[in-house]
PDB file of C-alpha atoms in Angstrom:
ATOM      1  CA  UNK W 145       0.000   0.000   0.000  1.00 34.00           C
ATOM      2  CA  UNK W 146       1.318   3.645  -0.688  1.00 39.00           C
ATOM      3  CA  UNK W 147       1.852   5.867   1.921  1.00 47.00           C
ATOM      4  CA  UNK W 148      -0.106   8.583   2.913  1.00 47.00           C
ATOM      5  CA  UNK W 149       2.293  11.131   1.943  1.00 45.00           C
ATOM      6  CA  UNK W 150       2.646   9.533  -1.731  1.00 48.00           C
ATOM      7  CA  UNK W 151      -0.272  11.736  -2.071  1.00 53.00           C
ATOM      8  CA  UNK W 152      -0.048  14.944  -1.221  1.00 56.00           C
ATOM      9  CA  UNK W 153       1.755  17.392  -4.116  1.00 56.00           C
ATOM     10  CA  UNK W 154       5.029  18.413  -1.693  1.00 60.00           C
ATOM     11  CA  UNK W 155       6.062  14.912  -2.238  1.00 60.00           C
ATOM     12  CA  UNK W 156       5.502  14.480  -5.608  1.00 59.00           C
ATOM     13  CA  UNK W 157       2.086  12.746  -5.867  1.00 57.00           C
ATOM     14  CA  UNK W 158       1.311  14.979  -9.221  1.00 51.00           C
ATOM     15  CA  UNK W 159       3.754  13.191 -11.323  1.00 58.00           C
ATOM     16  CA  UNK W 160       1.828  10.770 -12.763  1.00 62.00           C
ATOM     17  CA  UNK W 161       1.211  12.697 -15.949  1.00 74.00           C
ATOM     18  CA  UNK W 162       4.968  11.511 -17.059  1.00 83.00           C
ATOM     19  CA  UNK W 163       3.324   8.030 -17.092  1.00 90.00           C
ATOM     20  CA  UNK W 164       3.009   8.268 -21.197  1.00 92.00           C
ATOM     21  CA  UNK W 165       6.243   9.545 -21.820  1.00 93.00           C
ATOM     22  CA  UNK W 166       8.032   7.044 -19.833  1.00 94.00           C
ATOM     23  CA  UNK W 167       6.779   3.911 -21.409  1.00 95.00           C
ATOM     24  CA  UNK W 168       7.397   5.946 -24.756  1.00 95.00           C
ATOM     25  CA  UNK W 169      11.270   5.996 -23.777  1.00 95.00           C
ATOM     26  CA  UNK W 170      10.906   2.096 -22.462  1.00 96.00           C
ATOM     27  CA  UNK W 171       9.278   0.861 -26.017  1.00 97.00           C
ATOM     28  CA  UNK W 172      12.056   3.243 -27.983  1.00 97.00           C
ATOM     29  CA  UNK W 173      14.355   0.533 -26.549  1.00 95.00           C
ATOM     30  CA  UNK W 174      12.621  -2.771 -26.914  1.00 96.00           C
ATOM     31  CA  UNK W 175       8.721  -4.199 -27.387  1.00 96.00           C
ATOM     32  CA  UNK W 176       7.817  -5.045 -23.811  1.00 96.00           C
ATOM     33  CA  UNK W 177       4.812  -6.094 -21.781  1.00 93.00           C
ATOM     34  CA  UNK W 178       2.817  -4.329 -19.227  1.00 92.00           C
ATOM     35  CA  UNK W 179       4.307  -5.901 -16.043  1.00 90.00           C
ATOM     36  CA  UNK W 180       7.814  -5.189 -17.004  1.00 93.00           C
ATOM     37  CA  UNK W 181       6.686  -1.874 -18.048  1.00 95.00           C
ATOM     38  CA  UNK W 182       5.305  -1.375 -14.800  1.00 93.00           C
ATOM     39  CA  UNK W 183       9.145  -2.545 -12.991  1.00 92.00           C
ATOM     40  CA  UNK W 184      11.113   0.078 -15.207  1.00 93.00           C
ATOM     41  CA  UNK W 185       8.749   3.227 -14.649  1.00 92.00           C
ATOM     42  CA  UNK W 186       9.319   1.578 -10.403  1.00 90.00           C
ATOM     43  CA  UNK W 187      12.831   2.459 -11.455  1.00 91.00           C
ATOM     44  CA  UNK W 188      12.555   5.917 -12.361  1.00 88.00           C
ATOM     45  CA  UNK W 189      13.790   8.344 -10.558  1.00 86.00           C
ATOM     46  CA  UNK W 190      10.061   9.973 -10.044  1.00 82.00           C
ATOM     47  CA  UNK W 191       8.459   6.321  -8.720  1.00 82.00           C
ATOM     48  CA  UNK W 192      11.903   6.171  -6.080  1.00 81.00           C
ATOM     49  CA  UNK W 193      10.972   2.312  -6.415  1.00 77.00           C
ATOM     50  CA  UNK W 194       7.196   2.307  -6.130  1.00 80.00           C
ATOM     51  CA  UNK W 195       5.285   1.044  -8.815  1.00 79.00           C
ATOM     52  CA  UNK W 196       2.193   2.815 -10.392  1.00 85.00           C
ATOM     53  CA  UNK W 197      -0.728   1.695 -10.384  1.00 88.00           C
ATOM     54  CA  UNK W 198      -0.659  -0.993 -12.960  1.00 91.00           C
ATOM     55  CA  UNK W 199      -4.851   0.009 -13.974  1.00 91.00           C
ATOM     56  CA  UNK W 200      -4.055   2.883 -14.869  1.00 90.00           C
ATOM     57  CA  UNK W 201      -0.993   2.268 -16.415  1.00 92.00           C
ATOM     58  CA  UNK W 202      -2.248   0.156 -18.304  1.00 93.00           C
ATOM     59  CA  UNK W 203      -5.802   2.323 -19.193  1.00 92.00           C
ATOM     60  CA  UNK W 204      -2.754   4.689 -20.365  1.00 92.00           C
ATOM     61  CA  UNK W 205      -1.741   2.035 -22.815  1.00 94.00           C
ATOM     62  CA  UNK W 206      -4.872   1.120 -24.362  1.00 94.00           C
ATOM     63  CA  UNK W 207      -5.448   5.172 -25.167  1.00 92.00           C
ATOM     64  CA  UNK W 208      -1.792   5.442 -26.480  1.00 94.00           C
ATOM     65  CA  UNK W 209      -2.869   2.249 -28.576  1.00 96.00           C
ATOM     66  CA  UNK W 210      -6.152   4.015 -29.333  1.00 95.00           C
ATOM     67  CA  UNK W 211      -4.373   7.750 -30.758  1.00 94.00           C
ATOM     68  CA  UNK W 212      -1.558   5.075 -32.572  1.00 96.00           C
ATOM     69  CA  UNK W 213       1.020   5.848 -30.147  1.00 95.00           C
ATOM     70  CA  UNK W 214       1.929   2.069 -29.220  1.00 97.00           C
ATOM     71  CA  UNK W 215       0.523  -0.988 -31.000  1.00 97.00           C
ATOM     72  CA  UNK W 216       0.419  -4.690 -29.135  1.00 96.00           C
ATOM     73  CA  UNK W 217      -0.640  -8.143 -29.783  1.00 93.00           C
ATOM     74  CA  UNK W 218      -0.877 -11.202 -27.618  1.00 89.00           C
ATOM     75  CA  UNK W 219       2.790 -12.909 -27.110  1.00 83.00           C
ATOM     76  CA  UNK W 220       2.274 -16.458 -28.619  1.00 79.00           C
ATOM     77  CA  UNK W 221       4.952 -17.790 -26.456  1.00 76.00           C
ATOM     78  CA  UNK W 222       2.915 -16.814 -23.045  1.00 69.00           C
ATOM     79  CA  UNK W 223       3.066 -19.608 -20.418  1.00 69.00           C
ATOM     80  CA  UNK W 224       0.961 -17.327 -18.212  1.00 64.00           C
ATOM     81  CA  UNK W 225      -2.875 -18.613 -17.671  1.00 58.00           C
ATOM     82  CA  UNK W 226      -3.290 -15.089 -18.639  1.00 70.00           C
ATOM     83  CA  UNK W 227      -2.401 -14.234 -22.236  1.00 75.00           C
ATOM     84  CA  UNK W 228       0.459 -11.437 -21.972  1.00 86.00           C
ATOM     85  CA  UNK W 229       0.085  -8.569 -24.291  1.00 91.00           C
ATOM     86  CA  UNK W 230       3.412  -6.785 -25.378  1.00 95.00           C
ATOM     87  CA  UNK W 231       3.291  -3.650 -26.700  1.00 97.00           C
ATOM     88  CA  UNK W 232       5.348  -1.945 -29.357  1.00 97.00           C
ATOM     89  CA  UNK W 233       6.105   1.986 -29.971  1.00 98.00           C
ATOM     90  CA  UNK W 234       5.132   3.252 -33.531  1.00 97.00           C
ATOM     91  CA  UNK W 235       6.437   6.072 -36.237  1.00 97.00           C
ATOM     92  CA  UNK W 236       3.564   8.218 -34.356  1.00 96.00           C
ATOM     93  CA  UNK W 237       4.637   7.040 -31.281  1.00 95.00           C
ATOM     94  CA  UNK W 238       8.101   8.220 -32.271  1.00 96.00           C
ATOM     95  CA  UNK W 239       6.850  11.414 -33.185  1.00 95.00           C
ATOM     96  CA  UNK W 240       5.058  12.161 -29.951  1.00 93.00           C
ATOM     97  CA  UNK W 241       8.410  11.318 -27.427  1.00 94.00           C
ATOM     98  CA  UNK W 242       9.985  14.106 -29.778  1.00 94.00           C
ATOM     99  CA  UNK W 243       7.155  16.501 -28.570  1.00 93.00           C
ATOM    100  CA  UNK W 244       7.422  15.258 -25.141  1.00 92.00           C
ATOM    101  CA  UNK W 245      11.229  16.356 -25.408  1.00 93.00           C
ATOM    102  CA  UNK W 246      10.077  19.864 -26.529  1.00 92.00           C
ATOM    103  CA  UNK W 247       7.456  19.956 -23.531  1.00 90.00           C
ATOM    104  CA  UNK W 248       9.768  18.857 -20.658  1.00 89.00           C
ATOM    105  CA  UNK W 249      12.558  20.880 -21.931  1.00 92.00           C
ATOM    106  CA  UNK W 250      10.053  24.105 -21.248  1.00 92.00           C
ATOM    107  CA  UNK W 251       8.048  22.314 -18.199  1.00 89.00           C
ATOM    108  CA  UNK W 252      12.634  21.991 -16.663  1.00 93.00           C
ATOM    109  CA  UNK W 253      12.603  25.810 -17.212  1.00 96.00           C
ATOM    110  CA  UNK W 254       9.410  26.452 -15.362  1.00 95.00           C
ATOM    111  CA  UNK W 255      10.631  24.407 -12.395  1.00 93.00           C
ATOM    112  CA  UNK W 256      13.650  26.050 -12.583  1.00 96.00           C
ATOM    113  CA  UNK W 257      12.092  29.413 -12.711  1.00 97.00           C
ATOM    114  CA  UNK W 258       9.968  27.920  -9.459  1.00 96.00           C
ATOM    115  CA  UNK W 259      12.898  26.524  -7.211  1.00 94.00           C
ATOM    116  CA  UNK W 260      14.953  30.184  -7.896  1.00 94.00           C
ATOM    117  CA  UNK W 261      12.210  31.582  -6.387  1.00 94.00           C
ATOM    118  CA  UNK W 262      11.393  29.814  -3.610  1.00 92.00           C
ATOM    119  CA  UNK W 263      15.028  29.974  -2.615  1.00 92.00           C
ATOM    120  CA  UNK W 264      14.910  33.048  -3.118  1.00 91.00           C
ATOM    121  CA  UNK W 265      11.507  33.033  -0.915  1.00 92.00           C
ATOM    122  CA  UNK W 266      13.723  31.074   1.862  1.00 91.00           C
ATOM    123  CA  UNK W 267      16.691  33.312   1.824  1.00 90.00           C
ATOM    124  CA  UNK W 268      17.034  35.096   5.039  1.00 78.00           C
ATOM    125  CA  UNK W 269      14.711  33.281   6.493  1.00 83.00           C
ATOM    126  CA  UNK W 270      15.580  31.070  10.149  1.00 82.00           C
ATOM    127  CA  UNK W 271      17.724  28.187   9.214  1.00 68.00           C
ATOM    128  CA  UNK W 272      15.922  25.317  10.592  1.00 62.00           C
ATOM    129  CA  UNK W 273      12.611  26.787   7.993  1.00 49.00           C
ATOM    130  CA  UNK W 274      15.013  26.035   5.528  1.00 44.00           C
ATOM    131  CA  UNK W 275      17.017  23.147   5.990  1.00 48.00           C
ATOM    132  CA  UNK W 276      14.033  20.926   6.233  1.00 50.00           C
ATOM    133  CA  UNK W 277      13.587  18.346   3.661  1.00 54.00           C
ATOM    134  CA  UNK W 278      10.710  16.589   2.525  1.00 52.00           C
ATOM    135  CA  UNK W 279      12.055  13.599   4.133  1.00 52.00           C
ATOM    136  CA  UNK W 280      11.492  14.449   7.679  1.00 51.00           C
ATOM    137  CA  UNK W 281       8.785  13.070  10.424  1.00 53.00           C
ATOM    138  CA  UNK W 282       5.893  14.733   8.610  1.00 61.00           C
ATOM    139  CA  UNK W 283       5.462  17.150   5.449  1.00 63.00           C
ATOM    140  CA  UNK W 284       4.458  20.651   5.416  1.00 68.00           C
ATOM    141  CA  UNK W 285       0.299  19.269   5.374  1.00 66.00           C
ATOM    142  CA  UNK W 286       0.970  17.200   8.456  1.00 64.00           C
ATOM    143  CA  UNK W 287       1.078  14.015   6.651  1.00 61.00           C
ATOM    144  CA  UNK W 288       3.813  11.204   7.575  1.00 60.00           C
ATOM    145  CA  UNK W 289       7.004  11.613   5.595  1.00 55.00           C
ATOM    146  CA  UNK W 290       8.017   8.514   3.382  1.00 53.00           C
ATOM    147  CA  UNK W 291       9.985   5.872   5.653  1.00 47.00           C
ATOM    148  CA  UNK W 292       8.466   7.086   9.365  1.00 45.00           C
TER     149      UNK W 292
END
């Protein structure tokens, strides 16, 4: 079960937008299916080793499959009782991680933007205010910190 904390914004919870371009970059490198999908976007450095949700990763996968972002078909050498599906990127597919580059290349200069200024915000202020991390008993909405 996730921690509380996973969900409140200070720690991140908002991230799962990056979802789509994620398994872009993991099909750019090889045809996989949706469990081991699920592992590598646990590996990321936004998931810090906590999978998604794997319903709506994979609801994210049938509506890339849907716009012609991925395709997929049913491996025929499954041994699972379950038939595994294993998806593939496409040209469009292709085309769309190229935009995501574009995107997150502006989205990096907002943040940026946003962490000058809160520094900025912080400077002068008392030091313990701004040597806390996120990490610590609880976050700034009273919620457990990841780990306690």
């Amino acid at each position: 079960m996730i921690e509380e904390n996973a969900k409140c914004a200070c720690q991140g919870a908002t991230l799962t937008r990056f979802i789509q371009p994620i398994l872009l970059f993991c099909l750019a490198e090889t045809p996989d299916h949706g469990y081991n999908l699920l592992q590598k976007i646990a590996k990321t450095e936004l998931w810090k080793d906590t999978p998604p949700d794997a319903a709506g990763v994979y609801r994210v996968l049938r509506d890339m499959e849907k716009r012609g972002l991925v395709s997929s078909h049913i491996d025929p050498d499954s041994k699972a009782a379950r038939e595994k599906r294993v998806f593939r990127i496409t040209e469009d597919g292709l085309a769309c991680m190229r935009h995501w580059v574009d995107t997150l290349e502006v989205y990096r200069r907002g943040i940026d933007q946003v962490i000058d200024c809160l520094r900025e915000a912080l400077d002068g202020q008392p030091v313990a205010q701004a040597s806390e991390s996120p990490n610590q008993a609880s976050c700034c909405c009273g919620k457990p910190a990841a780990g306690n």
